[in-house]
DNA sequence: TATTGTTATACTCTATAACTATA
DNA sequence: TATAGTTATAGAGTATAACAATA
C-alpha cells in the first residue's frame, strides 16, 4: 500500500503517542498539504503574467461582477484591510489594468473598473489558469473530481 | 439545492464567460476555501498556547521524531530558509521550549531538542489540536471523512 | 455622528547573502 | 572547497489608526 507525506506523519505520531487518535489529521492535514502544492502551481501561472494571487483575485472579482464594485466590497470579499486594498488597487492603476471612477450617488465612494487592457489581461489569465487547474487534476478521473468537490462542498456549507 | 461560496463564483463565471468550462475551480477552489477556513480555526487553538503555526510545526516535528533533529532537517522539512529557521529556533530557545545541543560528530552542527517544558507543552497542544480538528469535521460522518482523505491521498501520491 | 477611502506608520515575516567555523 | 548554522540587511506585505471628505 502506497503512502503519502501525511501517512508518514500519522505513523510518527502513532509511534510516539499511541494513545492519541490522530485520524482527523488524515483529513485536515491532506487538505492543507494539497492546498500548499496546488498554490505553488497556481501561482506559477499568475507569475507568468506578473500577477500576485491577490492581484488575480481583484481582477477576477471585477471581471465576474455584473455591477460596478467599490473598494469596500473588494476588501470585504477578499478579506483584506481597507488600507491593504488601497495599496493593491494603486498598483493595478499604475499598471493601467484598473481605474477608479467617482461614484455619482456617494461622493465619498468610487467604483473600481477594469480598463480595456485589464479586461484583455484577466481573460487571458483566467483561461491559462483554468487550463492549468484542469491539468493539475488529471490524476483524478471525472467521477473522483466530482466526489471530491461534493464532499468539500458539504463541509463548506456547514462551516462557511 | 443549497450552494456554497464557490458555487456563487462558478455561477458568476458562467454568466460572464459561458464559453469557459470552469469546473476545475469547483475542486481546487473548494480545497483552497476549506483550507482557509480550517486554518483560522486551527490557528485559534495554537494562539491559545501563544504559538504560531510554524512554531507548532517545529515543536511537533521534534516531538514526532524518533531521533535528534538538526536545524537543516527542520528548515528543509518545513520549507523555510535557514535564516528563518534560526530566528524561529531562537524564539523557542528564549521561551525555554527547545535547546540547542552541540553535535558530537560534527562540530559545525547542533541538535535541536525539546526541553521538559517544551515536551509538556506540545503534548498538551497536540491533544487540543486533534480535538479541535475532530470537532471541525463533525459535519461529515466517518465514511465521508475517510472518502475525503482517500481522494486527497490519491491526488497527493500523484503530485507530491 | 457614522462611513468611505487614502495615507502614514510600524510591525511581522521572510529570503538573501555575507560570515564563522568546521568538514 | 563545500557545508552547517548564524547574523545582518532589505524587502514584501500587512494591520492599525489617523485623516479628509461626505453622508
mmCIF file of C-alpha atoms (C1' of nucleotides) in Angstrom:
data_model
loop_
_atom_site.group_PDB
_atom_site.id
_atom_site.type_symbol
_atom_site.label_atom_id
_atom_site.label_comp_id
_atom_site.label_asym_id
_atom_site.label_seq_id
_atom_site.Cartn_x
_atom_site.Cartn_y
_atom_site.Cartn_z
ATOM 1 C CA UNK A 1 0.000 0.000 0.000
ATOM 2 C CA UNK A 2 1.489 3.284 -1.108
ATOM 3 C CA UNK A 3 1.756 6.223 1.202
ATOM 4 C CA UNK A 4 1.840 9.999 1.027
ATOM 5 C CA UNK A 5 3.538 12.532 3.260
ATOM 6 C CA UNK A 6 0.620 12.679 5.672
ATOM 7 C CA UNK A 7 0.828 8.908 6.181
ATOM 8 C CA UNK A 8 4.403 9.384 7.343
ATOM 9 C CA UNK A 9 3.377 11.986 9.887
ATOM 10 C CA UNK A 10 0.497 9.832 11.121
ATOM 11 C CA UNK A 11 2.837 6.856 11.559
ATOM 12 C CA UNK A 12 5.258 9.007 13.553
ATOM 13 C CA UNK A 13 2.519 10.199 15.868
ATOM 14 C CA UNK A 14 1.283 6.609 16.240
ATOM 15 C CA UNK A 15 4.767 5.557 17.313
ATOM 16 C CA UNK A 16 5.292 8.411 19.754
ATOM 17 C CA UNK A 17 1.769 8.919 21.045
ATOM 18 C CA UNK A 18 -0.110 5.615 20.550
ATOM 19 C CA UNK A 19 -2.773 6.855 22.975
ATOM 20 C CA UNK A 20 -3.741 9.637 20.582
ATOM 21 C CA UNK A 21 -6.212 9.088 17.723
ATOM 22 C CA UNK A 22 -4.838 11.407 15.059
ATOM 23 C CA UNK A 23 -7.218 10.370 12.291
ATOM 24 C CA UNK A 24 -8.605 13.910 11.904
ATOM 25 C CA UNK A 25 -5.114 14.906 10.765
ATOM 26 C CA UNK A 26 -5.522 12.465 7.896
ATOM 27 C CA UNK A 27 -8.288 14.655 6.538
ATOM 28 C CA UNK A 28 -7.296 18.176 7.544
ATOM 29 C CA UNK A 29 -3.599 17.568 7.029
ATOM 30 C CA UNK A 30 -4.275 16.423 3.478
ATOM 31 C CA UNK A 31 -6.475 19.414 2.704
ATOM 32 C CA UNK A 32 -3.629 21.649 3.836
ATOM 33 C CA UNK A 33 -0.942 19.718 2.014
ATOM 34 C CA UNK A 34 -2.964 19.609 -1.207
ATOM 35 C CA UNK A 35 -3.666 23.321 -0.995
ATOM 36 C CA UNK A 36 0.027 24.016 -0.449
ATOM 37 C CA UNK A 37 1.070 22.088 -3.552
ATOM 38 C CA UNK A 38 -1.799 23.449 -5.624
ATOM 39 C CA UNK A 39 -0.922 27.019 -4.648
ATOM 40 C CA UNK A 40 2.627 26.638 -5.921
ATOM 41 C CA UNK A 41 1.392 25.568 -9.336
ATOM 42 C CA UNK A 42 -1.451 28.074 -9.487
ATOM 43 C CA UNK A 43 0.888 30.927 -8.559
ATOM 44 C CA UNK A 44 3.243 29.770 -11.284
ATOM 45 C CA UNK A 45 0.675 30.732 -13.912
ATOM 46 C CA UNK A 46 -0.065 34.073 -12.252
ATOM 47 C CA UNK A 47 3.636 34.822 -12.164
ATOM 48 C CA UNK A 48 3.823 34.309 -15.930
ATOM 49 C CA UNK A 49 1.518 37.301 -16.189
ATOM 50 C CA UNK A 50 3.377 39.196 -13.460
ATOM 51 C CA UNK A 51 0.416 38.983 -11.105
ATOM 52 C CA UNK A 52 0.243 38.016 -7.454
ATOM 53 C CA UNK A 53 -2.522 35.825 -6.125
ATOM 54 C CA UNK A 54 -4.345 38.811 -4.678
ATOM 55 C CA UNK A 55 -3.980 40.867 -7.828
ATOM 56 C CA UNK A 56 -5.546 37.998 -9.748
ATOM 57 C CA UNK A 57 -8.384 37.842 -7.216
ATOM 58 C CA UNK A 58 -9.068 41.555 -7.618
ATOM 59 C CA UNK A 59 -9.066 41.448 -11.405
ATOM 60 C CA UNK A 60 -11.169 38.269 -11.397
ATOM 61 C CA UNK A 61 -13.663 39.797 -8.949
ATOM 62 C CA UNK A 62 -14.071 42.770 -11.275
ATOM 63 C CA UNK A 63 -14.417 40.513 -14.302
ATOM 64 C CA UNK A 64 -17.041 38.280 -12.688
ATOM 65 C CA UNK A 65 -19.078 41.135 -11.254
ATOM 66 C CA UNK A 66 -22.172 42.131 -13.195
ATOM 67 C CA UNK A 67 -22.194 45.530 -11.498
ATOM 68 C CA UNK A 68 -19.515 48.009 -10.564
ATOM 69 C CA UNK A 69 -17.519 47.234 -7.452
ATOM 70 C CA UNK A 70 -16.321 49.542 -4.646
ATOM 71 C CA UNK A 71 -13.047 49.170 -2.726
ATOM 72 C CA UNK A 72 -15.081 48.346 0.390
ATOM 73 C CA UNK A 73 -16.771 45.416 -1.339
ATOM 74 C CA UNK A 74 -13.419 44.246 -2.606
ATOM 75 C CA UNK A 75 -11.611 44.235 0.721
ATOM 76 C CA UNK A 76 -14.543 42.614 2.495
ATOM 77 C CA UNK A 77 -14.879 39.882 -0.117
ATOM 78 C CA UNK A 78 -11.163 39.204 -0.278
ATOM 79 C CA UNK A 79 -10.685 39.504 3.492
ATOM 80 C CA UNK A 80 -8.115 42.268 3.399
ATOM 81 C CA UNK A 81 -7.904 45.514 5.351
ATOM 82 C CA UNK A 82 -9.077 48.688 3.650
ATOM 83 C CA UNK A 83 -5.537 50.029 3.679
ATOM 84 C CA UNK A 84 -4.123 46.939 2.029
ATOM 85 C CA UNK A 85 -6.781 47.135 -0.681
ATOM 86 C CA UNK A 86 -5.963 50.790 -1.389
ATOM 87 C CA UNK A 87 -2.334 49.855 -1.878
ATOM 88 C CA UNK A 88 -3.204 46.951 -4.181
ATOM 89 C CA UNK A 89 -5.611 48.987 -6.283
ATOM 90 C CA UNK A 90 -2.958 51.707 -6.553
ATOM 91 C CA UNK A 91 -0.556 49.205 -8.036
ATOM 92 C CA UNK A 92 -3.101 47.988 -10.577
ATOM 93 C CA UNK A 93 -3.978 51.569 -11.514
ATOM 94 C CA UNK A 94 -0.290 52.339 -12.073
ATOM 95 C CA UNK A 95 -0.098 49.366 -14.399
ATOM 96 C CA UNK A 96 -3.115 50.565 -16.315
ATOM 97 C CA UNK A 97 -5.206 47.496 -15.513
ATOM 98 C CA UNK A 98 -7.959 49.173 -13.459
ATOM 99 C CA UNK A 99 -9.399 52.648 -12.972
ATOM 100 C CA UNK A 100 -11.110 54.465 -10.153
ATOM 101 C CA UNK A 101 -14.308 56.219 -11.197
ATOM 102 C CA UNK A 102 -16.025 58.708 -8.902
ATOM 103 C CA UNK A 103 -19.387 57.456 -7.685
ATOM 104 C CA UNK A 104 -22.349 59.512 -8.834
ATOM 105 C CA UNK A 105 -24.514 58.763 -5.831
ATOM 106 C CA UNK A 106 -21.985 58.887 -2.975
ATOM 107 C CA UNK A 107 -19.152 61.334 -3.354
ATOM 108 C CA UNK A 108 -17.067 59.608 -0.660
ATOM 109 C CA UNK A 109 -17.001 56.468 -2.720
ATOM 110 C CA UNK A 110 -15.572 55.264 -6.000
ATOM 111 C CA UNK A 111 -16.001 52.383 -8.367
ATOM 112 C CA UNK A 112 -13.108 50.222 -9.435
ATOM 113 C CA UNK A 113 -13.385 49.066 -13.023
ATOM 114 C CA UNK A 114 -11.234 47.133 -15.445
ATOM 115 C CA UNK A 115 -9.579 49.081 -18.249
ATOM 116 C CA UNK A 116 -9.686 47.531 -21.705
ATOM 117 C CA UNK A 117 -6.142 46.391 -21.086
ATOM 118 C CA UNK A 118 -7.134 44.876 -17.738
ATOM 119 C CA UNK A 119 -10.088 43.087 -19.301
ATOM 120 C CA UNK A 120 -7.957 41.592 -22.042
ATOM 121 C CA UNK A 121 -5.356 40.509 -19.497
ATOM 122 C CA UNK A 122 -7.713 38.869 -16.992
ATOM 123 C CA UNK A 123 -9.487 36.986 -19.776
ATOM 124 C CA UNK A 124 -6.164 35.560 -20.918
ATOM 125 C CA UNK A 125 -5.043 34.758 -17.383
ATOM 126 C CA UNK A 126 -8.281 33.009 -16.448
ATOM 127 C CA UNK A 127 -8.047 30.782 -19.480
ATOM 128 C CA UNK A 128 -4.471 29.806 -18.661
ATOM 129 C CA UNK A 129 -5.463 29.400 -15.024
ATOM 130 C CA UNK A 130 -8.346 27.029 -15.714
ATOM 131 C CA UNK A 131 -6.270 25.021 -18.173
ATOM 132 C CA UNK A 132 -3.580 24.730 -15.534
ATOM 133 C CA UNK A 133 -6.102 23.615 -12.932
ATOM 134 C CA UNK A 134 -7.534 21.010 -15.277
ATOM 135 C CA UNK A 135 -4.068 19.638 -15.893
ATOM 136 C CA UNK A 136 -3.367 19.602 -12.150
ATOM 137 C CA UNK A 137 -6.404 17.411 -11.561
ATOM 138 C CA UNK A 138 -5.629 14.876 -14.277
ATOM 139 C CA UNK A 139 -4.582 12.297 -11.704
ATOM 140 C CA UNK A 140 -8.240 12.023 -10.686
ATOM 141 C CA UNK A 141 -10.936 10.909 -13.112
ATOM 142 C CA UNK A 142 -14.104 12.945 -13.621
ATOM 143 C CA UNK A 143 -16.068 10.928 -11.102
ATOM 144 C CA UNK A 144 -13.387 11.288 -8.434
ATOM 145 C CA UNK A 145 -13.167 15.020 -9.055
ATOM 146 C CA UNK A 146 -16.920 15.325 -8.662
ATOM 147 C CA UNK A 147 -16.864 13.284 -5.446
ATOM 148 C CA UNK A 148 -14.076 15.407 -4.023
ATOM 149 C CA UNK A 149 -15.891 18.624 -4.867
ATOM 150 C CA UNK A 150 -19.136 17.272 -3.391
ATOM 151 C CA UNK A 151 -17.522 16.252 -0.094
ATOM 152 C CA UNK A 152 -15.781 19.596 0.280
ATOM 153 C CA UNK A 153 -18.984 21.404 -0.611
ATOM 154 C CA UNK A 154 -20.870 19.506 2.065
ATOM 155 C CA UNK A 155 -18.240 20.528 4.608
ATOM 156 C CA UNK A 156 -18.220 24.129 3.370
ATOM 157 C CA UNK A 157 -21.990 24.535 3.506
ATOM 158 C CA UNK A 158 -21.856 23.523 7.178
ATOM 159 C CA UNK A 159 -18.846 25.665 8.031
ATOM 160 C CA UNK A 160 -18.757 28.865 5.997
ATOM 161 C CA UNK B 1 -30.240 22.678 -3.961
ATOM 162 C CA UNK B 2 -28.067 24.549 -1.478
ATOM 163 C CA UNK B 3 -24.944 26.346 -2.525
ATOM 164 C CA UNK B 4 -21.607 27.331 -1.077
ATOM 165 C CA UNK B 5 -19.361 30.287 -1.853
ATOM 166 C CA UNK B 6 -17.634 28.502 -4.725
ATOM 167 C CA UNK B 7 -20.993 27.858 -6.399
ATOM 168 C CA UNK B 8 -21.538 31.618 -6.422
ATOM 169 C CA UNK B 9 -18.208 32.220 -8.106
ATOM 170 C CA UNK B 10 -18.851 29.469 -10.654
ATOM 171 C CA UNK B 11 -22.265 30.960 -11.469
ATOM 172 C CA UNK B 12 -20.688 34.379 -11.979
ATOM 173 C CA UNK B 13 -18.091 32.982 -14.350
ATOM 174 C CA UNK B 14 -20.811 31.073 -16.187
ATOM 175 C CA UNK B 15 -22.726 34.309 -16.676
ATOM 176 C CA UNK B 16 -19.739 36.368 -17.818
ATOM 177 C CA UNK B 17 -17.740 33.735 -19.676
ATOM 178 C CA UNK B 18 -20.192 30.999 -20.799
ATOM 179 C CA UNK B 19 -17.543 29.734 -23.219
ATOM 180 C CA UNK B 20 -15.252 28.771 -20.362
ATOM 181 C CA UNK B 21 -15.579 25.435 -18.539
ATOM 182 C CA UNK B 22 -14.606 26.394 -15.005
ATOM 183 C CA UNK B 23 -15.378 23.042 -13.410
ATOM 184 C CA UNK B 24 -11.775 22.577 -12.191
ATOM 185 C CA UNK B 25 -12.375 25.625 -9.983
ATOM 186 C CA UNK B 26 -15.132 23.641 -8.291
ATOM 187 C CA UNK B 27 -12.492 21.264 -6.984
ATOM 188 C CA UNK B 28 -9.415 23.423 -6.485
ATOM 189 C CA UNK B 29 -11.386 26.435 -5.322
ATOM 190 C CA UNK B 30 -13.038 24.339 -2.636
ATOM 191 C CA UNK B 31 -9.758 22.864 -1.462
ATOM 192 C CA UNK B 32 -8.458 26.401 -1.053
ATOM 193 C CA UNK B 33 -11.579 27.724 0.591
ATOM 194 C CA UNK B 34 -11.752 24.784 3.007
ATOM 195 C CA UNK B 35 -8.088 25.179 3.889
ATOM 196 C CA UNK B 36 -8.636 28.892 4.507
ATOM 197 C CA UNK B 37 -11.497 28.293 6.937
ATOM 198 C CA UNK B 38 -9.750 25.360 8.602
ATOM 199 C CA UNK B 39 -6.600 27.423 9.125
ATOM 200 C CA UNK B 40 -8.495 30.095 11.011
ATOM 201 C CA UNK B 41 -9.848 27.550 13.462
ATOM 202 C CA UNK B 42 -6.623 25.591 13.757
ATOM 203 C CA UNK B 43 -4.637 28.757 14.434
ATOM 204 C CA UNK B 44 -7.176 29.694 17.098
ATOM 205 C CA UNK B 45 -6.037 26.730 19.191
ATOM 206 C CA UNK B 46 -2.354 27.495 18.636
ATOM 207 C CA UNK B 47 -2.968 31.066 19.694
ATOM 208 C CA UNK B 48 -4.418 29.845 22.984
ATOM 209 C CA UNK B 49 -0.962 28.459 23.694
ATOM 210 C CA UNK B 50 0.764 31.548 22.303
ATOM 211 C CA UNK B 51 2.194 29.611 19.359
ATOM 212 C CA UNK B 52 2.275 30.407 15.672
ATOM 213 C CA UNK B 53 1.583 27.780 13.072
ATOM 214 C CA UNK B 54 5.278 27.388 12.336
ATOM 215 C CA UNK B 55 6.239 27.207 15.981
ATOM 216 C CA UNK B 56 3.718 24.406 16.375
ATOM 217 C CA UNK B 57 5.201 22.631 13.357
ATOM 218 C CA UNK B 58 8.712 22.851 14.810
ATOM 219 C CA UNK B 59 7.687 21.560 18.226
ATOM 220 C CA UNK B 60 5.551 18.830 16.632
ATOM 221 C CA UNK B 61 8.409 17.780 14.327
ATOM 222 C CA UNK B 62 10.670 17.420 17.355
ATOM 223 C CA UNK B 63 8.013 15.508 19.271
ATOM 224 C CA UNK B 64 7.325 13.096 16.412
ATOM 225 C CA UNK B 65 10.970 12.474 15.591
ATOM 226 C CA UNK B 66 12.477 9.281 16.953
ATOM 227 C CA UNK B 67 15.978 10.711 16.584
ATOM 228 C CA UNK B 68 17.508 14.115 17.220
ATOM 229 C CA UNK B 69 16.867 16.763 14.598
ATOM 230 C CA UNK B 70 19.221 19.381 13.121
ATOM 231 C CA UNK B 71 18.194 22.888 12.019
ATOM 232 C CA UNK B 72 18.928 21.871 8.427
ATOM 233 C CA UNK B 73 16.477 18.982 8.603
ATOM 234 C CA UNK B 74 13.918 21.289 10.148
ATOM 235 C CA UNK B 75 14.087 24.028 7.524
ATOM 236 C CA UNK B 76 14.089 21.536 4.662
ATOM 237 C CA UNK B 77 11.097 19.649 6.047
ATOM 238 C CA UNK B 78 9.143 22.787 6.841
ATOM 239 C CA UNK B 79 10.176 24.552 3.617
ATOM 240 C CA UNK B 80 11.728 27.596 5.246
ATOM 241 C CA UNK B 81 15.065 29.287 4.640
ATOM 242 C CA UNK B 82 17.926 28.507 7.002
ATOM 243 C CA UNK B 83 17.872 32.074 8.264
ATOM 244 C CA UNK B 84 14.184 31.971 9.049
ATOM 245 C CA UNK B 85 14.636 28.718 10.951
ATOM 246 C CA UNK B 86 17.470 30.178 13.031
ATOM 247 C CA UNK B 87 15.214 33.057 14.017
ATOM 248 C CA UNK B 88 12.341 30.714 14.918
ATOM 249 C CA UNK B 89 14.528 28.381 16.957
ATOM 250 C CA UNK B 90 15.972 31.411 18.756
ATOM 251 C CA UNK B 91 12.496 32.414 19.831
ATOM 252 C CA UNK B 92 11.677 28.955 21.126
ATOM 253 C CA UNK B 93 15.003 28.790 22.993
ATOM 254 C CA UNK B 94 14.264 32.136 24.654
ATOM 255 C CA UNK B 95 10.929 30.765 25.803
ATOM 256 C CA UNK B 96 12.608 27.689 27.244
ATOM 257 C CA UNK B 97 10.778 25.277 24.946
ATOM 258 C CA UNK B 98 13.761 23.905 22.996
ATOM 259 C CA UNK B 99 17.531 23.674 23.412
ATOM 260 C CA UNK B 100 20.458 23.568 21.042
ATOM 261 C CA UNK B 101 22.935 20.791 21.833
ATOM 262 C CA UNK B 102 26.343 20.677 20.188
ATOM 263 C CA UNK B 103 26.712 17.714 17.867
ATOM 264 C CA UNK B 104 29.358 15.213 18.947
ATOM 265 C CA UNK B 105 30.224 14.077 15.446
ATOM 266 C CA UNK B 106 30.124 17.363 13.504
ATOM 267 C CA UNK B 107 31.179 20.451 15.342
ATOM 268 C CA UNK B 108 29.550 22.768 12.801
ATOM 269 C CA UNK B 109 26.182 21.266 13.599
ATOM 270 C CA UNK B 110 23.804 21.125 16.502
ATOM 271 C CA UNK B 111 20.751 19.177 17.558
ATOM 272 C CA UNK B 112 17.520 20.873 18.473
ATOM 273 C CA UNK B 113 15.687 19.115 21.274
ATOM 274 C CA UNK B 114 12.585 19.745 23.327
ATOM 275 C CA UNK B 115 13.073 20.808 26.923
ATOM 276 C CA UNK B 116 10.863 19.153 29.530
ATOM 277 C CA UNK B 117 8.738 22.253 29.412
ATOM 278 C CA UNK B 118 8.544 22.085 25.616
ATOM 279 C CA UNK B 119 7.585 18.428 25.727
ATOM 280 C CA UNK B 120 4.816 19.033 28.219
ATOM 281 C CA UNK B 121 3.540 21.951 26.163
ATOM 282 C CA UNK B 122 3.495 20.241 22.761
ATOM 283 C CA UNK B 123 1.748 17.196 24.230
ATOM 284 C CA UNK B 124 -0.981 19.442 25.574
ATOM 285 C CA UNK B 125 -1.240 21.443 22.360
ATOM 286 C CA UNK B 126 -1.445 18.370 20.134
ATOM 287 C CA UNK B 127 -4.288 16.982 22.193
ATOM 288 C CA UNK B 128 -6.222 20.227 21.976
ATOM 289 C CA UNK B 129 -5.357 20.461 18.279
ATOM 290 C CA UNK B 130 -6.654 16.988 17.423
ATOM 291 C CA UNK B 131 -9.787 17.530 19.498
ATOM 292 C CA UNK B 132 -10.360 20.756 17.618
ATOM 293 C CA UNK B 133 -9.840 19.065 14.268
ATOM 294 C CA UNK B 134 -12.271 16.296 15.192
ATOM 295 C CA UNK B 135 -14.884 18.858 16.108
ATOM 296 C CA UNK B 136 -14.248 20.747 12.862
ATOM 297 C CA UNK B 137 -15.017 17.611 10.877
ATOM 298 C CA UNK B 138 -18.241 16.751 12.695
ATOM 299 C CA UNK B 139 -20.333 17.884 9.737
ATOM 300 C CA UNK B 140 -19.034 14.841 7.837
ATOM 301 C CA UNK B 141 -19.671 11.290 9.026
ATOM 302 C CA UNK B 142 -16.834 8.793 9.416
ATOM 303 C CA UNK B 143 -17.371 7.335 5.977
ATOM 304 C CA UNK B 144 -17.345 10.734 4.302
ATOM 305 C CA UNK B 145 -14.198 11.726 6.173
ATOM 306 C CA UNK B 146 -12.499 8.538 5.005
ATOM 307 C CA UNK B 147 -13.588 9.142 1.411
ATOM 308 C CA UNK B 148 -12.315 12.695 1.506
ATOM 309 C CA UNK B 149 -8.961 11.607 2.913
ATOM 310 C CA UNK B 150 -8.691 8.817 0.327
ATOM 311 C CA UNK B 151 -9.388 11.109 -2.620
ATOM 312 C CA UNK B 152 -6.895 13.688 -1.425
ATOM 313 C CA UNK B 153 -4.339 10.966 -0.773
ATOM 314 C CA UNK B 154 -4.744 9.667 -4.301
ATOM 315 C CA UNK B 155 -4.135 13.163 -5.637
ATOM 316 C CA UNK B 156 -1.179 13.725 -3.310
ATOM 317 C CA UNK B 157 0.542 10.454 -4.216
ATOM 318 C CA UNK B 158 0.463 11.540 -7.850
ATOM 319 C CA UNK B 159 1.549 15.113 -7.177
ATOM 320 C CA UNK B 160 3.924 15.353 -4.239
ATOM 321 C "C1'" DT C 1 -22.024 61.000 14.272
ATOM 322 C "C1'" DA C 2 -21.009 57.397 11.106
ATOM 323 C "C1'" DT C 3 -18.943 55.875 6.909
ATOM 324 C "C1'" DT C 4 -15.786 55.756 2.558
ATOM 325 C "C1'" DG C 5 -11.447 55.533 1.142
ATOM 326 C "C1'" DT C 6 -6.461 57.084 1.484
ATOM 327 C "C1'" DT C 7 -2.263 57.776 3.786
ATOM 328 C "C1'" DA C 8 1.340 57.197 7.222
ATOM 329 C "C1'" DT C 9 3.355 54.310 10.493
ATOM 330 C "C1'" DA C 10 5.066 50.369 12.396
ATOM 331 C "C1'" DC C 11 5.256 45.507 12.667
ATOM 332 C "C1'" DT C 12 5.913 40.630 11.269
ATOM 333 C "C1'" DC C 13 7.877 37.555 8.490
ATOM 334 C "C1'" DT C 14 10.852 36.227 5.097
ATOM 335 C "C1'" DA C 15 14.774 35.399 1.687
ATOM 336 C "C1'" DT C 16 19.284 36.574 0.546
ATOM 337 C "C1'" DA C 17 23.832 36.719 1.222
ATOM 338 C "C1'" DA C 18 27.825 37.593 3.993
ATOM 339 C "C1'" DC C 19 30.155 35.343 7.581
ATOM 340 C "C1'" DT C 20 32.295 31.891 11.052
ATOM 341 C "C1'" DA C 21 33.635 27.561 11.991
ATOM 342 C "C1'" DT C 22 34.362 23.106 10.647
ATOM 343 C "C1'" DA C 23 34.477 19.132 7.342
ATOM 344 C "C1'" DT D 1 36.272 23.704 -1.447
ATOM 345 C "C1'" DA D 2 31.985 22.590 0.482
ATOM 346 C "C1'" DT D 3 28.766 22.535 4.242
ATOM 347 C "C1'" DA D 4 26.179 23.811 8.913
ATOM 348 C "C1'" DG D 5 24.320 27.309 11.044
ATOM 349 C "C1'" DT D 6 24.027 32.320 12.470
ATOM 350 C "C1'" DT D 7 23.602 37.089 11.654
ATOM 351 C "C1'" DA D 8 22.625 41.364 9.220
ATOM 352 C "C1'" DT D 9 20.127 43.564 5.782
ATOM 353 C "C1'" DA D 10 16.497 44.675 2.999
ATOM 354 C "C1'" DG D 11 12.074 43.798 1.026
ATOM 355 C "C1'" DA D 12 7.190 42.388 0.756
ATOM 356 C "C1'" DG D 13 3.007 42.513 2.772
ATOM 357 C "C1'" DT D 14 0.028 43.678 6.265
ATOM 358 C "C1'" DA D 15 -2.955 45.871 10.057
ATOM 359 C "C1'" DT D 16 -3.773 49.839 12.544
ATOM 360 C "C1'" DA D 17 -5.144 54.217 13.187
ATOM 361 C "C1'" DA D 18 -5.208 58.993 11.970
ATOM 362 C "C1'" DC D 19 -7.180 61.646 8.486
ATOM 363 C "C1'" DA D 20 -10.287 64.220 4.964
ATOM 364 C "C1'" DA D 21 -14.465 64.296 2.747
ATOM 365 C "C1'" DT D 22 -19.088 63.245 2.649
ATOM 366 C "C1'" DA D 23 -23.401 61.010 4.336
#
